[in-house]
XYZ file of C-alpha atoms in Angstrom:
362
model
C -27.746 6.775 -16.440
C -24.111 7.160 -17.539
C -21.612 9.287 -15.645
C -21.481 11.745 -18.566
C -25.282 12.084 -18.624
C -25.425 12.545 -14.859
C -22.790 15.283 -15.057
C -24.726 17.028 -17.819
C -27.942 16.845 -15.801
C -26.202 18.341 -12.772
C -24.836 21.210 -14.830
C -28.219 21.823 -16.439
C -30.038 21.785 -13.120
C -27.590 24.301 -11.683
C -27.986 26.670 -14.604
C -31.789 26.539 -14.477
C -32.092 26.974 -10.740
C -31.798 30.743 -10.828
C -29.859 30.693 -7.574
C -26.642 32.637 -7.125
C -23.566 30.853 -8.382
C -21.782 29.055 -5.565
C -18.445 27.389 -6.301
C -18.527 23.606 -6.117
C -16.667 22.321 -3.047
C -14.334 19.430 -3.902
C -12.113 17.272 -1.700
C -9.538 15.055 -3.392
C -7.033 12.443 -2.295
C -4.797 11.249 -5.118
C -3.308 8.057 -3.711
C -0.500 5.900 -5.032
C -2.991 3.129 -5.849
C -6.470 4.692 -5.447
C -8.005 8.122 -5.810
C -10.933 9.314 -3.708
C -13.085 12.286 -4.630
C -15.917 13.962 -2.712
C -17.840 16.861 -4.254
C -21.092 18.814 -4.093
C -23.795 17.296 -6.244
C -26.768 19.695 -6.155
C -28.185 19.202 -2.638
C -26.115 16.123 -1.812
C -22.554 14.851 -1.854
C -21.045 12.332 -4.229
C -18.130 10.084 -3.308
C -16.012 8.367 -5.933
C -13.169 5.896 -5.432
C -11.184 4.469 -8.344
C -7.706 3.177 -9.218
C -5.056 5.882 -9.669
C -4.090 4.684 -13.109
C -4.842 4.875 -16.789
C -5.598 1.543 -18.430
C -3.955 0.775 -21.747
C -6.244 0.739 -24.753
C -5.693 -0.559 -28.269
C -4.372 2.817 -29.471
C -1.734 2.963 -26.748
C -3.404 5.872 -24.973
C -4.580 5.813 -21.384
C -8.230 5.477 -20.508
C -9.729 6.218 -17.117
C -10.728 3.086 -15.223
C -14.385 2.797 -14.276
C -14.952 4.500 -10.950
C -16.419 3.029 -7.809
C -19.316 5.441 -7.456
C -22.750 3.953 -7.203
C -26.377 4.755 -6.471
C -27.621 5.531 -2.970
C -24.203 6.514 -1.703
C -22.568 3.164 -2.463
C -18.795 3.356 -2.478
C -17.321 0.110 -3.745
C -13.624 0.068 -4.621
C -12.630 -1.684 -7.819
C -9.485 -3.746 -8.082
C -6.548 -2.416 -10.021
C -6.532 -3.409 -13.693
C -4.030 -5.908 -14.999
C -2.950 -3.507 -17.724
C -2.467 0.084 -16.717
C -0.003 2.781 -15.765
C 0.163 4.063 -12.211
C 1.655 7.539 -12.125
C 1.717 8.255 -8.379
C 3.785 5.388 -6.991
C 5.635 7.764 -4.641
C 2.532 9.839 -3.869
C 3.307 12.501 -6.495
C 4.196 12.366 -10.224
C 7.962 11.973 -9.913
C 8.881 12.038 -13.623
C 7.852 13.957 -16.731
C 6.055 10.841 -18.002
C 4.179 10.484 -14.714
C 3.220 14.165 -14.824
C 1.850 13.784 -18.363
C -0.218 10.752 -17.380
C -1.401 12.417 -14.186
C -2.625 15.514 -16.018
C -4.541 13.283 -18.461
C -5.982 11.338 -15.523
C -7.216 14.502 -13.782
C -8.702 15.902 -17.001
C -10.675 12.709 -17.609
C -11.788 12.638 -13.981
C -13.095 16.204 -14.228
C -14.830 15.547 -17.534
C -16.464 12.318 -16.398
C -17.962 13.898 -13.283
C -18.691 17.356 -14.676
C -16.411 19.151 -12.207
C -16.474 22.878 -13.003
C -13.518 25.259 -13.087
C -15.396 27.554 -10.701
C -14.731 25.370 -7.686
C -13.157 25.391 -4.253
C -10.725 22.489 -4.080
C -8.771 21.056 -1.146
C -6.169 18.421 -1.954
C -5.191 15.946 0.776
C -1.419 15.878 0.349
C 0.988 13.136 1.469
C 4.170 13.955 3.351
C 6.650 13.767 0.482
C 10.166 15.185 0.267
C 10.219 15.466 -3.520
C 10.292 19.026 -4.831
C 10.173 17.957 -8.448
C 7.207 15.653 -7.829
C 5.337 18.328 -5.876
C 6.022 20.858 -8.635
C 4.745 18.355 -11.219
C 1.628 17.847 -9.108
C 0.941 21.586 -8.887
C 1.466 22.102 -12.605
C -0.749 19.171 -13.584
C -3.724 20.147 -11.415
C -3.267 23.792 -12.387
C -3.464 22.960 -16.097
C -6.778 21.169 -15.554
C -8.597 24.377 -14.640
C -10.049 23.302 -11.302
C -10.012 25.557 -8.251
C -10.760 28.921 -9.858
C -12.412 30.036 -6.608
C -9.951 28.492 -4.146
C -7.197 25.886 -4.066
C -5.475 24.539 -0.977
C -3.169 21.657 -0.171
C -3.697 20.236 3.332
C -1.771 17.349 4.950
C -3.475 14.059 4.228
C -3.362 12.874 7.842
C -5.187 16.018 9.017
C -7.875 15.607 6.354
C -8.326 11.931 7.248
C -8.598 12.806 10.955
C -11.558 15.125 10.440
C -14.332 12.483 9.967
C -13.528 10.364 13.043
C -13.101 13.380 15.342
C -16.459 15.043 14.770
C -19.304 15.919 12.445
C -17.612 19.140 11.337
C -13.957 20.134 11.300
C -13.355 19.915 15.054
C -9.984 18.274 14.387
C -8.410 21.599 13.387
C -9.050 22.969 16.885
C -7.685 19.995 18.824
C -4.334 18.529 19.871
C -3.775 14.920 18.795
C -1.459 12.521 17.007
C -2.313 11.173 13.556
C -0.882 8.048 11.928
C -1.331 7.208 8.258
C -0.797 3.532 7.419
C -0.389 3.984 3.700
C 0.708 1.881 0.757
C 3.923 3.838 0.225
C 4.867 4.979 3.732
C 3.931 5.044 7.364
C 3.406 8.664 8.368
C 2.978 10.120 11.846
C 2.762 13.640 13.207
C 1.192 15.702 15.956
C -1.378 18.418 15.307
C -1.837 21.416 17.544
C -4.844 23.514 16.500
C -4.296 22.670 12.832
C -0.525 23.134 12.899
C 1.516 20.068 12.013
C 4.408 19.226 14.324
C 7.293 16.793 13.823
C 6.182 15.066 10.604
C 7.639 11.559 10.487
C 7.815 9.305 7.429
C 9.107 5.751 7.117
C 9.106 3.322 4.197
C 10.104 0.469 6.522
C 6.455 -0.161 7.399
C 4.289 0.170 4.306
C 1.534 -1.639 2.466
C 3.745 -2.082 -0.595
C 6.404 -3.772 1.515
C 3.774 -6.118 2.965
C 2.702 -7.056 -0.570
C 6.259 -8.000 -1.487
C 6.626 -10.018 1.711
C 3.369 -11.854 1.041
C 4.615 -12.806 -2.424
C 7.834 -14.123 -0.870
C 5.948 -15.937 1.899
C 3.620 -17.700 -0.543
C 6.623 -18.913 -2.532
C 8.225 -20.189 0.677
C 5.007 -21.805 1.900
C 4.645 -23.707 -1.381
C 8.325 -24.758 -1.378
C 8.984 -22.617 -4.418
C 6.319 -24.255 -6.567
C 4.205 -21.082 -6.805
C 5.221 -17.501 -7.480
C 2.843 -14.542 -7.455
C 3.396 -10.887 -8.238
C 2.871 -8.016 -5.748
C -0.465 -7.126 -7.366
C -1.823 -10.594 -6.626
C -0.342 -10.422 -3.135
C -2.178 -7.170 -2.590
C -5.454 -8.850 -3.586
C -4.760 -11.628 -1.079
C -4.191 -9.016 1.608
C -7.325 -7.029 0.792
C -9.589 -10.051 0.337
C -8.387 -12.405 3.059
C -6.322 -10.672 5.759
C -8.146 -10.614 9.094
C -6.646 -10.267 12.575
C -9.973 -11.280 14.082
C -10.229 -14.651 12.353
C -8.148 -15.434 9.271
C -9.291 -18.424 7.233
C -6.851 -20.313 4.965
C -7.863 -20.092 1.304
C -7.163 -21.891 -1.949
C -6.079 -20.441 -5.269
C -4.682 -21.599 -8.596
C -2.110 -20.055 -10.942
C -0.856 -20.804 -14.419
C 2.703 -22.147 -14.273
C 3.632 -22.078 -17.955
C 4.224 -25.525 -19.392
C 3.285 -27.098 -16.053
C -0.303 -25.958 -16.471
C -2.526 -24.854 -13.592
C -1.189 -25.371 -10.087
C -3.571 -25.334 -7.148
C -2.372 -24.432 -3.668
C -3.565 -23.302 -0.227
C -2.343 -20.230 1.635
C -2.239 -20.762 5.395
C 0.619 -18.587 6.709
C 1.620 -16.512 3.693
C -0.682 -13.571 4.428
C -0.853 -13.128 8.190
C 2.810 -13.760 9.019
C 3.974 -10.796 6.872
C 1.217 -8.673 8.421
C 2.319 -9.717 11.889
C 5.844 -8.554 11.002
C 4.361 -5.330 9.626
C 2.745 -4.552 12.979
C 6.047 -5.123 14.772
C 7.750 -2.740 12.330
C 5.000 -0.132 12.724
C 5.196 -0.296 16.529
C 8.972 0.162 16.439
C 8.641 3.206 14.157
C 5.865 4.747 16.250
C 7.790 4.150 19.448
C 10.653 6.159 17.970
C 8.248 8.898 16.878
C 6.689 9.260 20.331
C 10.129 9.403 21.933
C 11.116 12.256 19.625
C 7.793 14.020 20.180
C 8.243 13.892 23.967
C 11.753 15.283 23.640
C 10.918 18.186 21.330
C 7.274 19.058 22.172
C 6.610 17.832 25.703
C 3.439 19.908 26.242
C 1.905 18.699 22.977
C 2.949 15.130 23.802
C 1.208 15.316 27.174
C -1.963 16.812 25.701
C -2.022 14.285 22.840
C -1.730 11.388 25.280
C -5.157 12.321 26.638
C -6.725 12.122 23.179
C -7.301 9.131 20.882
C -4.583 8.479 18.334
C -6.165 8.765 14.877
C -5.238 5.975 12.468
C -6.028 6.188 8.752
C -4.701 4.850 5.448
C -5.430 1.745 3.415
C -3.880 -0.705 5.874
C -6.427 0.423 8.476
C -9.094 -1.319 6.360
C -7.828 -4.767 7.393
C -10.201 -6.206 10.018
C -8.707 -6.182 13.498
C -5.462 -4.462 12.482
C -6.135 -1.200 14.335
C -7.044 -3.069 17.514
C -3.933 -5.246 17.252
C -1.764 -2.174 16.685
C -3.364 -0.470 19.674
C -2.513 -3.381 21.986
C 1.068 -3.733 20.752
C 1.789 -0.008 20.910
C 0.415 0.154 24.460
C 2.817 -2.623 25.446
C 5.703 -0.844 23.708
C 4.986 2.496 25.415
C 3.991 0.835 28.701
C 0.855 2.944 28.964
C -2.753 2.749 27.745
C -3.294 3.718 24.122
C -6.660 4.489 22.526
C -6.969 4.505 18.755
C -9.794 5.696 16.529
C -10.156 5.131 12.788
C -12.540 6.516 10.148
C -15.516 4.395 9.159
C -14.026 4.219 5.655
C -10.244 4.767 5.640
C -10.144 4.695 1.820
C -12.250 7.845 1.461
C -11.715 9.624 4.810
C -9.018 11.999 3.535
C -11.189 13.127 0.618
C -14.199 13.517 2.922
C -12.200 15.644 5.360
C -10.790 17.693 2.484
C -14.330 18.296 1.228
C -15.466 19.571 4.636
C -12.509 21.955 4.660
C -13.346 23.084 1.118
C -16.924 23.873 2.175
C -15.734 25.850 5.203
C -13.110 27.803 3.260
C -15.531 28.517 0.405
C -18.249 29.775 2.745
C -15.785 31.939 4.664
C -14.425 33.610 1.522
């Protein structure tokens, strides 16, 4: 059954049920590279994960990339297309062109999955100091007609902390520190009963920076014979990086008139990731120092709780455990970290739980 047919069937079933109209609860995380969406689907939940871009078609207009939803709750994540326009590179649509593409993206997303205007929507929002981009975001989602019942923007790191800290929304009643290891930035902050304290953002430790370093490292490892772009480097990172047991791998690239060049990557992936962990530990050490200076009580309470780690970089096998050990050495005290089962969809899942709670309380 196609996505359009499934959406039509859902709408038809709802209309024929005779039950009172209840707004659809929707949780959304629009990421710089991937978008995750969790919404009510009759008596169940549906999770979708797809690239945050519009692929070019022959007419020059954007087309929504096939999503990663599947039967029986499957949640595969498709790779980014070779041809396409990403409109959220900084986390929000920073330009008028980005805003136009983003609005088209959201409209197609809503149409494909039959998302109704009468809905309660919670957006998992990144920590971004861009008033124009945030205004563009608000205008774009507002024009799409979602959230007629309720619309809220909640910090992404709080939304992503909800799944690993309980079966409900226990996270909003606790004191803890959250770290988001994202593609664009490393974010950290403390939460005290749902209130965000001392938000910290750094671009010095980011997934995008790792991708660029991997591309440089592969060129160095092959003595300049092979060059790859950041998109290919990202695929290497997602497919091969492993702190528990990395295995060298072979690949081949077209080198123009030289034809196909085969090569093996042995150090080009893990050495940049090792540097990334050192950078992340240095940034987090600075954050904890500032937290202790400005919110000592919260700092002391948070030390007794696990540090919640989310974001795309947390998907790399063994990375969270390696970060935990290095941060403990940096702070000279034990550190316990906890991560969602699926960091790519955790923020949307947490946002959905909040949407359900806010809808039911209205």
